[in-house]
Coordinates of C-alpha atoms in Angstrom, one line a residue:
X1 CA 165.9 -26.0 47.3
X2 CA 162.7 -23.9 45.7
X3 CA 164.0 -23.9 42.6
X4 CA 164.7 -27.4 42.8
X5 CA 161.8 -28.1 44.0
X6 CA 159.8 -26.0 41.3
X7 CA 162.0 -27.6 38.6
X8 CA 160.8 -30.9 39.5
X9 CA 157.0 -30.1 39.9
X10 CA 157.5 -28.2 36.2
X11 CA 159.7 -31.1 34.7
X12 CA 156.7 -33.4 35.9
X13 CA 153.6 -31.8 34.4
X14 CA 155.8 -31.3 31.0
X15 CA 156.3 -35.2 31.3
X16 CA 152.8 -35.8 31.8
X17 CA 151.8 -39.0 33.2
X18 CA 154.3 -41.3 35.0
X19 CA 154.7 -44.9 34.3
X20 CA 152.1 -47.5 36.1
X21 CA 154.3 -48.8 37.8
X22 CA 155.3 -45.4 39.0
X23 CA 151.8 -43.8 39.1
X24 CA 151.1 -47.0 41.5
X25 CA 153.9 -46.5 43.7
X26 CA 153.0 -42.9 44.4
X27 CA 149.8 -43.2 44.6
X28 CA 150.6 -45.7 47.7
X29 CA 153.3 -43.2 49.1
X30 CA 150.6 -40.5 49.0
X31 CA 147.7 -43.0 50.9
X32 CA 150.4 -44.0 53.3
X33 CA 151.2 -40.0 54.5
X34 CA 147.8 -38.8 55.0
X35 CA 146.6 -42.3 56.7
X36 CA 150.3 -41.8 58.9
X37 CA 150.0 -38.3 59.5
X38 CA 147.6 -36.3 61.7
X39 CA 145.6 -34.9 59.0
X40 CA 143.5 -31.6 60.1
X41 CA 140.4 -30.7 58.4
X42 CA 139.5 -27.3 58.7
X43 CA 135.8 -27.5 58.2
X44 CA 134.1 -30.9 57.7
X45 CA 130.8 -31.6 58.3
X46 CA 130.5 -35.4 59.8
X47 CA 126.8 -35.1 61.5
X48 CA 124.4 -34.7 59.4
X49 CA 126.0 -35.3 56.4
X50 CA 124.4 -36.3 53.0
X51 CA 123.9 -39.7 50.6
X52 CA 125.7 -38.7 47.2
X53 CA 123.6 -39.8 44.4
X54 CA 126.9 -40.2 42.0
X55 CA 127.1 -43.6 44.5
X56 CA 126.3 -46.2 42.1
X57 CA 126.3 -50.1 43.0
X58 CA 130.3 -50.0 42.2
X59 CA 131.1 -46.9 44.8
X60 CA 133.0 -45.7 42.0
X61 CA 133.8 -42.5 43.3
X62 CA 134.5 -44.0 46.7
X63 CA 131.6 -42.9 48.1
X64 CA 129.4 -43.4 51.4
X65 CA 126.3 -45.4 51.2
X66 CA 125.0 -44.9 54.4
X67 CA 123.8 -41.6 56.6
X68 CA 125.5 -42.0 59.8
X69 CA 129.2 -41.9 60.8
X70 CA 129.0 -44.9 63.4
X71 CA 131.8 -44.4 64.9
X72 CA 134.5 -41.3 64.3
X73 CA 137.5 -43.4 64.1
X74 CA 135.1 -44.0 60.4
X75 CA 136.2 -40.6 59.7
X76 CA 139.9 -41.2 60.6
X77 CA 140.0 -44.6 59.2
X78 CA 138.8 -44.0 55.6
X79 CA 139.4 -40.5 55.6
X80 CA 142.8 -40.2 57.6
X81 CA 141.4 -37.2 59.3
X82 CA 142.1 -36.9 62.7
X83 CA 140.8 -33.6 63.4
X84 CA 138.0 -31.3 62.6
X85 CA 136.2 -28.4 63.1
X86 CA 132.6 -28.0 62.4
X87 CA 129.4 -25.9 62.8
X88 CA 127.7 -28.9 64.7
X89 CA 127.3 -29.0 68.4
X90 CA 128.9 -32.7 68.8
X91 CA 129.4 -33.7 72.6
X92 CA 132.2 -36.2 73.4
X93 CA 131.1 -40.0 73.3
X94 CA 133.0 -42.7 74.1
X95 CA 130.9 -45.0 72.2
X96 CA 131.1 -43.3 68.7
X97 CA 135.0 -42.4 69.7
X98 CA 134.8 -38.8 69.4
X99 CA 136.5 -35.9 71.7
X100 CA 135.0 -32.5 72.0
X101 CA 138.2 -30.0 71.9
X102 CA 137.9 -27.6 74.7
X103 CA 141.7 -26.9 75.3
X104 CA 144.3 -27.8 73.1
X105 CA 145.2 -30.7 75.5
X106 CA 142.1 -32.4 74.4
X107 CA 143.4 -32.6 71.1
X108 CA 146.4 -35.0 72.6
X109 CA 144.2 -36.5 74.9
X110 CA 141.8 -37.3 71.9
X111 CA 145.1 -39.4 69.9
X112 CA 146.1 -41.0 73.6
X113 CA 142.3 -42.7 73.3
X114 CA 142.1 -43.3 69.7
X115 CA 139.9 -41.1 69.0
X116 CA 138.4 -38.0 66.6
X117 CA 138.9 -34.9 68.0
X118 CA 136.1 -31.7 67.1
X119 CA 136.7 -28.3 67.4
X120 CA 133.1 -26.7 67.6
X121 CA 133.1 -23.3 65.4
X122 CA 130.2 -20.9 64.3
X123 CA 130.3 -19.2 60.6
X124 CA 127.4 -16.5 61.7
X125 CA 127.3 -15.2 65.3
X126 CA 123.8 -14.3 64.6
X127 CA 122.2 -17.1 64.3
X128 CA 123.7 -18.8 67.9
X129 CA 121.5 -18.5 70.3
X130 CA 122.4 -15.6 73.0
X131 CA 119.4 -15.5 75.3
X132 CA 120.3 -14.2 78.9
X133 CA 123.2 -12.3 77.0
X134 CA 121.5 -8.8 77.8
X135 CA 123.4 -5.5 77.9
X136 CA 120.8 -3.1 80.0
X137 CA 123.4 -0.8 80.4
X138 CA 124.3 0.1 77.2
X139 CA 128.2 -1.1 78.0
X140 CA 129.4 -2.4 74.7
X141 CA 132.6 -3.7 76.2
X142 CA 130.4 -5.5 78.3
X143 CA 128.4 -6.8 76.0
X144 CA 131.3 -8.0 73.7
X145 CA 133.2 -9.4 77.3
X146 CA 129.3 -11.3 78.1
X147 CA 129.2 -12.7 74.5
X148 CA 132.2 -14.1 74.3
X149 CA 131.9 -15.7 77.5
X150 CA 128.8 -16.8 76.7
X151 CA 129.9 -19.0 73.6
X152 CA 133.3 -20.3 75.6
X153 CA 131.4 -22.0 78.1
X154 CA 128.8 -23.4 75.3
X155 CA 131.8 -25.1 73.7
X156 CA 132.6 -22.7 70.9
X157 CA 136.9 -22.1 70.1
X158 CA 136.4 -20.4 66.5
X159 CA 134.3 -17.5 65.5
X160 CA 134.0 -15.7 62.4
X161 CA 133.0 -12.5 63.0
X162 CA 130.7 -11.6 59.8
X163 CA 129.5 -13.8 57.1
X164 CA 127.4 -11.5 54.4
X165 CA 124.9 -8.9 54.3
X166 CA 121.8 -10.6 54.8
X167 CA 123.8 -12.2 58.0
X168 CA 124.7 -8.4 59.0
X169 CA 121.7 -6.9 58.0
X170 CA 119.7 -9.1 60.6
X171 CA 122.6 -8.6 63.2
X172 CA 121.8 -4.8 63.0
X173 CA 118.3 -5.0 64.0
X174 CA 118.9 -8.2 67.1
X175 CA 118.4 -7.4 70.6
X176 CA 121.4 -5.5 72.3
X177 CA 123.6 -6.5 69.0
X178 CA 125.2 -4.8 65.9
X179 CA 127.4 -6.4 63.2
X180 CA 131.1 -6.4 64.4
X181 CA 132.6 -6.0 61.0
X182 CA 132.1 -6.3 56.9
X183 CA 131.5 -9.7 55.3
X184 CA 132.9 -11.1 52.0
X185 CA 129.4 -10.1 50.1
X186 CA 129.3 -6.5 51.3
X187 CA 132.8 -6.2 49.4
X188 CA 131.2 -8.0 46.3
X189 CA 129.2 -5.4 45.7
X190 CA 131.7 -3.3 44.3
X191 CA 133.0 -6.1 41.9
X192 CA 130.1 -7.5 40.6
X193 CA 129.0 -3.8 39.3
X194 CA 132.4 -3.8 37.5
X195 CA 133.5 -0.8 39.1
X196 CA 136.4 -2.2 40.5
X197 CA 137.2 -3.5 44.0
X198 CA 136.3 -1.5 47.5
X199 CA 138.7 0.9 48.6
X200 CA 140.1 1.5 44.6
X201 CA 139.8 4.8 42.6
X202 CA 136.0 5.5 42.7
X203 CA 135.0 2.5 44.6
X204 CA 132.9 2.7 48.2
X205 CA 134.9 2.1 50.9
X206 CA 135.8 -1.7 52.7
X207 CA 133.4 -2.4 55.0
X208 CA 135.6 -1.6 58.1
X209 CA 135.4 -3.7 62.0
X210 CA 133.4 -2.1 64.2
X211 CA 133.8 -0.7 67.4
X212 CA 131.9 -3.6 68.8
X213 CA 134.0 -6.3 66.5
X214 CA 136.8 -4.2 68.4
X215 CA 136.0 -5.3 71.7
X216 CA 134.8 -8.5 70.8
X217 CA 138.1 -9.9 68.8
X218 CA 139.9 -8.8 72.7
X219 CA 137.3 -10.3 74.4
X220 CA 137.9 -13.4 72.2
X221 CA 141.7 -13.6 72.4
X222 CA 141.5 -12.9 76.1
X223 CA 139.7 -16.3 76.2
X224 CA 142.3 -18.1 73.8
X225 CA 139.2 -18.5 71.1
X226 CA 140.2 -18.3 67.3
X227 CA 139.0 -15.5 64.7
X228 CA 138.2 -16.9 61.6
X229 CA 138.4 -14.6 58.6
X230 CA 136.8 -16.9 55.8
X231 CA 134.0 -14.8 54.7
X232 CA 135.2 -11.6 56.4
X233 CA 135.4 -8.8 54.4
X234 CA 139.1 -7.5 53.4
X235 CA 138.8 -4.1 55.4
X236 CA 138.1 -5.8 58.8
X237 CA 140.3 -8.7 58.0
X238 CA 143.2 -6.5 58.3
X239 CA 142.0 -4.9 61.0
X240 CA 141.3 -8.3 63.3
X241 CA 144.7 -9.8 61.9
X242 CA 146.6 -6.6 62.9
X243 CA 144.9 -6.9 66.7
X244 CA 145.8 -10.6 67.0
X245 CA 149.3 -9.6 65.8
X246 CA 149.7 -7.1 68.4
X247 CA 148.8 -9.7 70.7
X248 CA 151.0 -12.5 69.5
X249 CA 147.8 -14.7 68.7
X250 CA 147.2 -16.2 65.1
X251 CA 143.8 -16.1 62.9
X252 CA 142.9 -18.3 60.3
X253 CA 141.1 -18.2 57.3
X254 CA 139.9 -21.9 57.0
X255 CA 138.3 -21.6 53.9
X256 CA 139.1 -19.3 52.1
X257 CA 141.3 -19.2 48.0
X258 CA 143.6 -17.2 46.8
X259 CA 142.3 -13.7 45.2
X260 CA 145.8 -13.4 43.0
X261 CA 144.4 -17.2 41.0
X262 CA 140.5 -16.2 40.7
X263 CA 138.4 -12.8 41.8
X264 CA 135.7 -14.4 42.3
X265 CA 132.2 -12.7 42.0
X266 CA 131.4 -12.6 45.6
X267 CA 134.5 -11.8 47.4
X268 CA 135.1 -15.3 49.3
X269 CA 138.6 -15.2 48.4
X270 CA 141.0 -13.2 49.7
X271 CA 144.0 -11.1 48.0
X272 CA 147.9 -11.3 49.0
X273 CA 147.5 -8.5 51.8
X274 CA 145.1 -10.4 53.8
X275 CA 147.0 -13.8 53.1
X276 CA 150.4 -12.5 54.2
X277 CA 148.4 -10.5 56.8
X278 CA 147.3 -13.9 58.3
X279 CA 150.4 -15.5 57.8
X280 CA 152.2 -12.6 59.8
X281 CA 150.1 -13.3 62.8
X282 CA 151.7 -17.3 62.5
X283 CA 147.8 -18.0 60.9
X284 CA 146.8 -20.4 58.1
X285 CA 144.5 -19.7 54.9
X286 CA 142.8 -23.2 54.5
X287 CA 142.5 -23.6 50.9
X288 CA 138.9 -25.2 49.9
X289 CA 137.5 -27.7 46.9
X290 CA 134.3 -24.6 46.5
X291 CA 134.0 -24.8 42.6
X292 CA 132.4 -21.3 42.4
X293 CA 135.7 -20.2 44.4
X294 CA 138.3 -21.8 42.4
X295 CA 138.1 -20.4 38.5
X296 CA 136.5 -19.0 35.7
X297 CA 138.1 -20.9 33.2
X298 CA 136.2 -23.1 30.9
X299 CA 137.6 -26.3 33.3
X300 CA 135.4 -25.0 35.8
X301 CA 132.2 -24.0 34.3
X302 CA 131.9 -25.8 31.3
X303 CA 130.7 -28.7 32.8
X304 CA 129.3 -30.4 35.8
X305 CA 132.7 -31.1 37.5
X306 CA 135.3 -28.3 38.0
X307 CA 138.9 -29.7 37.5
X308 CA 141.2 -30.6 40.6
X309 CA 144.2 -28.9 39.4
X310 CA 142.5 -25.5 40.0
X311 CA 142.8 -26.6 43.4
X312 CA 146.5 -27.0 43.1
X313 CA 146.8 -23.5 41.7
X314 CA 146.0 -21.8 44.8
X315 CA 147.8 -23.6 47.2
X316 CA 150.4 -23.4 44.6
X317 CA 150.0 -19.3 44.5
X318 CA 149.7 -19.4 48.4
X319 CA 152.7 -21.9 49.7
X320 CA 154.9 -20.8 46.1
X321 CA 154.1 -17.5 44.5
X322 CA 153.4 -14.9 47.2
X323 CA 155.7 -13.0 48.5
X324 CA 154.8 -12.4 52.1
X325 CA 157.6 -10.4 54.6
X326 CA 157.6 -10.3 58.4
X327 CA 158.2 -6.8 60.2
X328 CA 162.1 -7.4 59.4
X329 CA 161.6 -7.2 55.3
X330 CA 162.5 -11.5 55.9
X331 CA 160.5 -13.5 53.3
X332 CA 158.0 -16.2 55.3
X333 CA 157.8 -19.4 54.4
X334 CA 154.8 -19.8 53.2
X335 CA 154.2 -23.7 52.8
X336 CA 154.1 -23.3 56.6
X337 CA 151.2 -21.0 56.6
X338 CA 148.2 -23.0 54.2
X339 CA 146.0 -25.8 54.6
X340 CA 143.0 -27.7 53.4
X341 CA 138.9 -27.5 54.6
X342 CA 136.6 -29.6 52.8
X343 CA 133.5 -27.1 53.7
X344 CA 131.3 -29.7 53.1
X345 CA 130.0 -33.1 54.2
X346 CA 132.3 -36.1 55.4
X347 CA 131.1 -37.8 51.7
X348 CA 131.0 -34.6 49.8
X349 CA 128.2 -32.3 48.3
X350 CA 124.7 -34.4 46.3
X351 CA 125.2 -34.1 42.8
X352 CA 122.4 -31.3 42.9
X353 CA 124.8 -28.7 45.0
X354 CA 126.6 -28.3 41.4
X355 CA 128.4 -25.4 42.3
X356 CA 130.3 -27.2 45.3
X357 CA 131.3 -30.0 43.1
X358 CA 135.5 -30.6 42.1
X359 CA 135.6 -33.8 40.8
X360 CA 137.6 -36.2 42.7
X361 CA 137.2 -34.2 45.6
X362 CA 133.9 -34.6 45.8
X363 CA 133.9 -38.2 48.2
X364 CA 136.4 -39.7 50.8
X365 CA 139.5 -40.1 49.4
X366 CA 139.8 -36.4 48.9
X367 CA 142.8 -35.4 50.7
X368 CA 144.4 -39.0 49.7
X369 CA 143.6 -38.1 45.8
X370 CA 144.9 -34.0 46.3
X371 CA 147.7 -35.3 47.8
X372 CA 148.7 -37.4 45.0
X373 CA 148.3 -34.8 42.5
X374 CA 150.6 -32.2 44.6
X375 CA 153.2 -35.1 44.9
X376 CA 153.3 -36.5 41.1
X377 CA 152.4 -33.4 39.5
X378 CA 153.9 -30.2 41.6
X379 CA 156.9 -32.2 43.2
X380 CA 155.9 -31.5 46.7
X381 CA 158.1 -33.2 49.7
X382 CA 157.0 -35.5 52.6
X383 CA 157.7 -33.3 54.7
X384 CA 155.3 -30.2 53.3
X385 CA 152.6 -32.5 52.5
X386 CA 152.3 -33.3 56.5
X387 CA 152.5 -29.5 56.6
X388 CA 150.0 -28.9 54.1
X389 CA 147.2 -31.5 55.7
X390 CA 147.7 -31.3 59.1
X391 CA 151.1 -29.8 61.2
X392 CA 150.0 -26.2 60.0
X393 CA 146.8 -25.8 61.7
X394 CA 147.6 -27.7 64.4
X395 CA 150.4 -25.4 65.1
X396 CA 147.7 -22.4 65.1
X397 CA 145.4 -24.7 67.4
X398 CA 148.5 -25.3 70.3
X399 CA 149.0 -21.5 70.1
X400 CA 145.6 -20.4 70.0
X401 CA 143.4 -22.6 72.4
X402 CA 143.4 -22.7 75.9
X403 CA 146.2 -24.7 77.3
X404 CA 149.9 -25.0 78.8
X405 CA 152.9 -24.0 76.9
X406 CA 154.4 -27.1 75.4
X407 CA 158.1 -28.1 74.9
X408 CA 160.0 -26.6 71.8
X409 CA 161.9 -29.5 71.0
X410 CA 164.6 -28.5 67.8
X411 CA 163.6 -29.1 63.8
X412 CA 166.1 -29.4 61.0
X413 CA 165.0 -27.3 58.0
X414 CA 162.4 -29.1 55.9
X415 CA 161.2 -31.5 58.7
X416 CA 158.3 -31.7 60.5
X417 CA 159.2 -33.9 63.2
X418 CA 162.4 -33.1 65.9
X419 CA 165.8 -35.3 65.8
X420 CA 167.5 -35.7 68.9
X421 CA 170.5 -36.8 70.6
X422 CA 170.6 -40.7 71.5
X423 CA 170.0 -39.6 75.2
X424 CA 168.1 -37.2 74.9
X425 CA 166.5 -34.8 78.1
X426 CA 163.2 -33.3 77.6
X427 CA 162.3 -30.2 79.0
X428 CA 159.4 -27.8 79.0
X429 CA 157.9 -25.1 80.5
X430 CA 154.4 -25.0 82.6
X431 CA 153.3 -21.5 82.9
X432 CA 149.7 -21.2 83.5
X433 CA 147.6 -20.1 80.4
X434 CA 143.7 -19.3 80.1
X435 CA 141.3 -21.3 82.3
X436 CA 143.9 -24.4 83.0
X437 CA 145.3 -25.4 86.4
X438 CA 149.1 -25.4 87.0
X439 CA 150.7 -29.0 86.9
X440 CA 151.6 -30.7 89.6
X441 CA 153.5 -33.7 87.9
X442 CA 154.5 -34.9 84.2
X443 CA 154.7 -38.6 83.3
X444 CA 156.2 -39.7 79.7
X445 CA 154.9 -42.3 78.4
X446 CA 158.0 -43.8 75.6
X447 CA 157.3 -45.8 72.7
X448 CA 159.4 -47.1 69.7
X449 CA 158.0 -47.3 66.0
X450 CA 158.2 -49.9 63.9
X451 CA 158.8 -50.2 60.2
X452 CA 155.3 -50.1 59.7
X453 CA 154.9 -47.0 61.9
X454 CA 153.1 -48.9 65.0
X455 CA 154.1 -47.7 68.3
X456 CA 155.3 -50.2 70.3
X457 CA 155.4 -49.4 74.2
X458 CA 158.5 -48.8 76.2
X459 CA 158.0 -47.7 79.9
X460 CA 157.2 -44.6 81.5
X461 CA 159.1 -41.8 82.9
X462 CA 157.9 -39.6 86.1
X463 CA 159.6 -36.8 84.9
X464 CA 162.5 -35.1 86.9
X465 CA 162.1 -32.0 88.7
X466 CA 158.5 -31.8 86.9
X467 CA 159.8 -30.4 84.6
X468 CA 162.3 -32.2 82.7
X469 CA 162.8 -35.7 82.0
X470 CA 166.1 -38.1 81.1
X471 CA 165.1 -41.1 78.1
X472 CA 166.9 -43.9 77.8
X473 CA 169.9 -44.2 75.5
X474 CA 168.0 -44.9 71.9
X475 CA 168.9 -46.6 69.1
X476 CA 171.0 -44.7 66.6
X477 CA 168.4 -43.5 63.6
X478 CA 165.6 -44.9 65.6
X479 CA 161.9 -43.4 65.1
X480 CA 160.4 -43.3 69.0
X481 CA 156.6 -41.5 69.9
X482 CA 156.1 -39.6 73.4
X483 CA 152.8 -38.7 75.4
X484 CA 153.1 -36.4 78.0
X485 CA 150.9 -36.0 80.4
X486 CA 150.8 -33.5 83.0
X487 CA 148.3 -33.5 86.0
X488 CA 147.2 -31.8 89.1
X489 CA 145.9 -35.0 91.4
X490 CA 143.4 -36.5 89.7
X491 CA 143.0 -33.7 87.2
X492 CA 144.9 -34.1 83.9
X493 CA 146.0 -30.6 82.7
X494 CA 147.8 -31.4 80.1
X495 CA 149.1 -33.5 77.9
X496 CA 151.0 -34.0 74.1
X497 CA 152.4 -36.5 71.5
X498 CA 156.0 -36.1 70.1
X499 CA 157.1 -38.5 67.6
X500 CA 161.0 -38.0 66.7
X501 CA 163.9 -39.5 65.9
X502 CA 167.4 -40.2 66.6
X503 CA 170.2 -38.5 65.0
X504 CA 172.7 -41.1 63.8

């Protein structure tokens, strides 16, 4: 199936350009699955987010022309994402249909109302505020236990524990504070001198976690918050991905290339250890339209746009070309462990920010246009294009954030979405996890889909012995959507979509 796959990506680019009529027709298929799916942006900026000056009277690049998202179902709408994280502090508001995602429930709860939901994350711990986060004592593990608390109850799920030098430099000399680990530019160093990369023959040593990154990272997982490791340095990156592995908890990198495609001159991407490192821990590397990040090659710096296909090449070397094993010597699947992260504003970078700029990535049809290009060009399935924009990452956010343990419903290989019997019983479990009341009841809420995808309501299930619950008979090969929703009283604690089908 790889090599079939392969073939046809190959066989394609050697073709060239499809037919119009074709090149129409999959250009529709590829609008359709990211508008259809729940597409996940790793980091997207929708706040404060910037006019782009390519906007002529046309839009030709299918740009923005105004300076405020209005409402965030804008975002999903135009966009097709569905969920984001970002380095704003955005509250929940009904009125401009946004959800703030505190436990992973909220993310369901955020698709039950129709709305965006925002995973608040911070790049540099440094520069949050921590007033009233004082360690007279001298305790370390206190201080990294106070921290962490400190930034779950402001809101914060994702942290990334180093960012650069200058970042670490000013976290060295901060009240009760010292930098938890290396960051991507304390390992550039070492390349940009051209003496070869640290930790080689006669190169300094990674920068390594510290004792304090120690204790924070458990302090962190303890609260079901998420590590990032984008601009982490490799030494502590294996060091925070082999903690979280220990613990059964996955990190991400959510923007962050491939090292193996481009060594780039500041260390921002990361090489095959650290990718398969993440992937072991069930993590994602979000893959990310940075031009400086993507190539050398005269595509990229020969002119004011860098070319999208360099894009391609390291999801290509990520979900294709790396051969990552788990503990058992078993090859993972790696199209199950990458995603996508704009790392810039909901309309792209201005045209003066030359260095972030891919063209066609660059505005809001980004993830509609990449895509595309992975379908027509690289012969990429239904199936791991969902993967690729959206089911990965939100498989890392169910089993990283706060929240009860959801039903594992079966998947046949290459799907994304469970088939079931034509009367089928649900069942899950409720253990208790991180800062969430137990359940007290489950209701399912049934829907059938259309041919156009709409859900179309059924009736609603109290569910049997609260924890299982008998559908219906369906129709043979039918397409049906669940919400769950758990509550204790008045509380809802929980709460999740399904869609699946029906086995013929």
């Amino acid at each position: 199936m790889v090599l079939a796959v392969a073939a046809a990506g190959a066989l394609a680019t050697l073709l060239g350009a499809v037919s119009p009529a074709g090149a129409d027709e999959i250009r529709d298929r590829a609008r359709r699955l990211i508008l259809d799916s729940f597409v996940v942006d790793g980091n997207l900026s929708p706040a404060t987010w910037q006019v782009n000056p390519d906007c002529g009277a046309g839009d030709a690049l299918g740009c923005w022309d105004n300076v405020s998202v209005p409402t965030f179902t804008v975002i999903r709408d135009r966009m097709g994402v569905d969920l984001l994280s970002t380095s704003g502090n955005i509250r929940t508001s009904a009125q401009r249909r946004v959800k703030r995602v505190l436990t992973s429930n909220d993310i369901d709860e955020a698709r039950w109302a129709n709305h965006v939901g925002v995973i608040r994350y911070i790049q540099k711990p440094g520069a949050v505020d921590i007033a009233g986060v004082a360690n007279p004592l001298g305790n370390t593990a206190l201080l990294a236990r106070n921290r962490a608390q400190a930034w779950f109850d402001d809101g914060i799920r994702i942290v990334q524990l180093a960012y650069n030098a200058n970042e670490n430099a000013r976290l060295v000399t901060a009240a009760f504070d010292s930098r938890y680990g290396g960051g991507s530019n304390q390992d550039a160093g070492v390349r940009i001198n051209g003496t070869g990369n640290c930790g080689g023959a006669g190169a300094p040593p990674c920068v390594p976690l510290t004792p304090l990154g120690r204790q924070l990272v458990d302090a962190m997982l303890d609260r079901f918050m998420i590590v990032d490791l984008s601009h982490v340095g490799r030494a502590t990156a294996l060091e925070v991905a082999r903690i979280a592995k220990d613990r059964n908890r996955p990190v991400i990198a959510n923007h962050a290339n491939a090292r193996a495609v481009y060594a780039d001159t500041v260390s921002r991407n990361h090489d095959d250890d650290v990718i398969c490192a993440i992937a072991r821990t069930g993590g994602v590397v979000g893959v990310t339209p940075i031009r400086f990040m993507l190539s050398n090659s005269p595509l990229n710096t020969g002119g004011k746009w860098a070319n999208r296909e360099l894009l391609v090449d390291h999801i290509n070397h990520i979900a294709r070309d790396v051969d990552c094993r788990d503990d058992a010597g078993r090859r993972i699947r790696m199209i199950e462990h990458v995603a996508v992260a704009s790392d810039s504003y909901v309309n792209g970078m201005p045209t003066p920010s030359t260095w972030l700029n891919v063209r066609g990535f660059n505005d809001r049809d980004r993830w509609m246009d990449l895509a595309e290009l992975m379908i027509r060009r690289h012969g990429y399935s239904d199936s791991d294009i969902r993967r690729v924009f959206g089911a990965n990452l939100m498989r890392v956010y169910r089993a990283a954030l706060p929240g009860l343990t959801r039903p594992v419903l079966p998947l046949d290989a290459g799907n994304v979405e469970p088939a079931l019997p034509r009367a089928p019983r649900i069942t899950w479990s409720p253990p208790q996890a991180q800062r969430v009341a137990p359940a007290t009841a489950y209701y399912v809420y049934l829907y059938r889909r259309d041919a156009a995808g709409n859900r179309v309501f059924m009736t609603v299930l109290p569910a049997a012995n609260q924890t299982q619950a008998q559908l219906p008979r369906l129709r043979a090969n039918g397409r049906y959507s669940l919400f769950v929703r758990a509550t204790n009283g008045a509380q809802r604690v929980n709460s999740t979509w399904f869609d699946f089908r029906v086995r013929g």
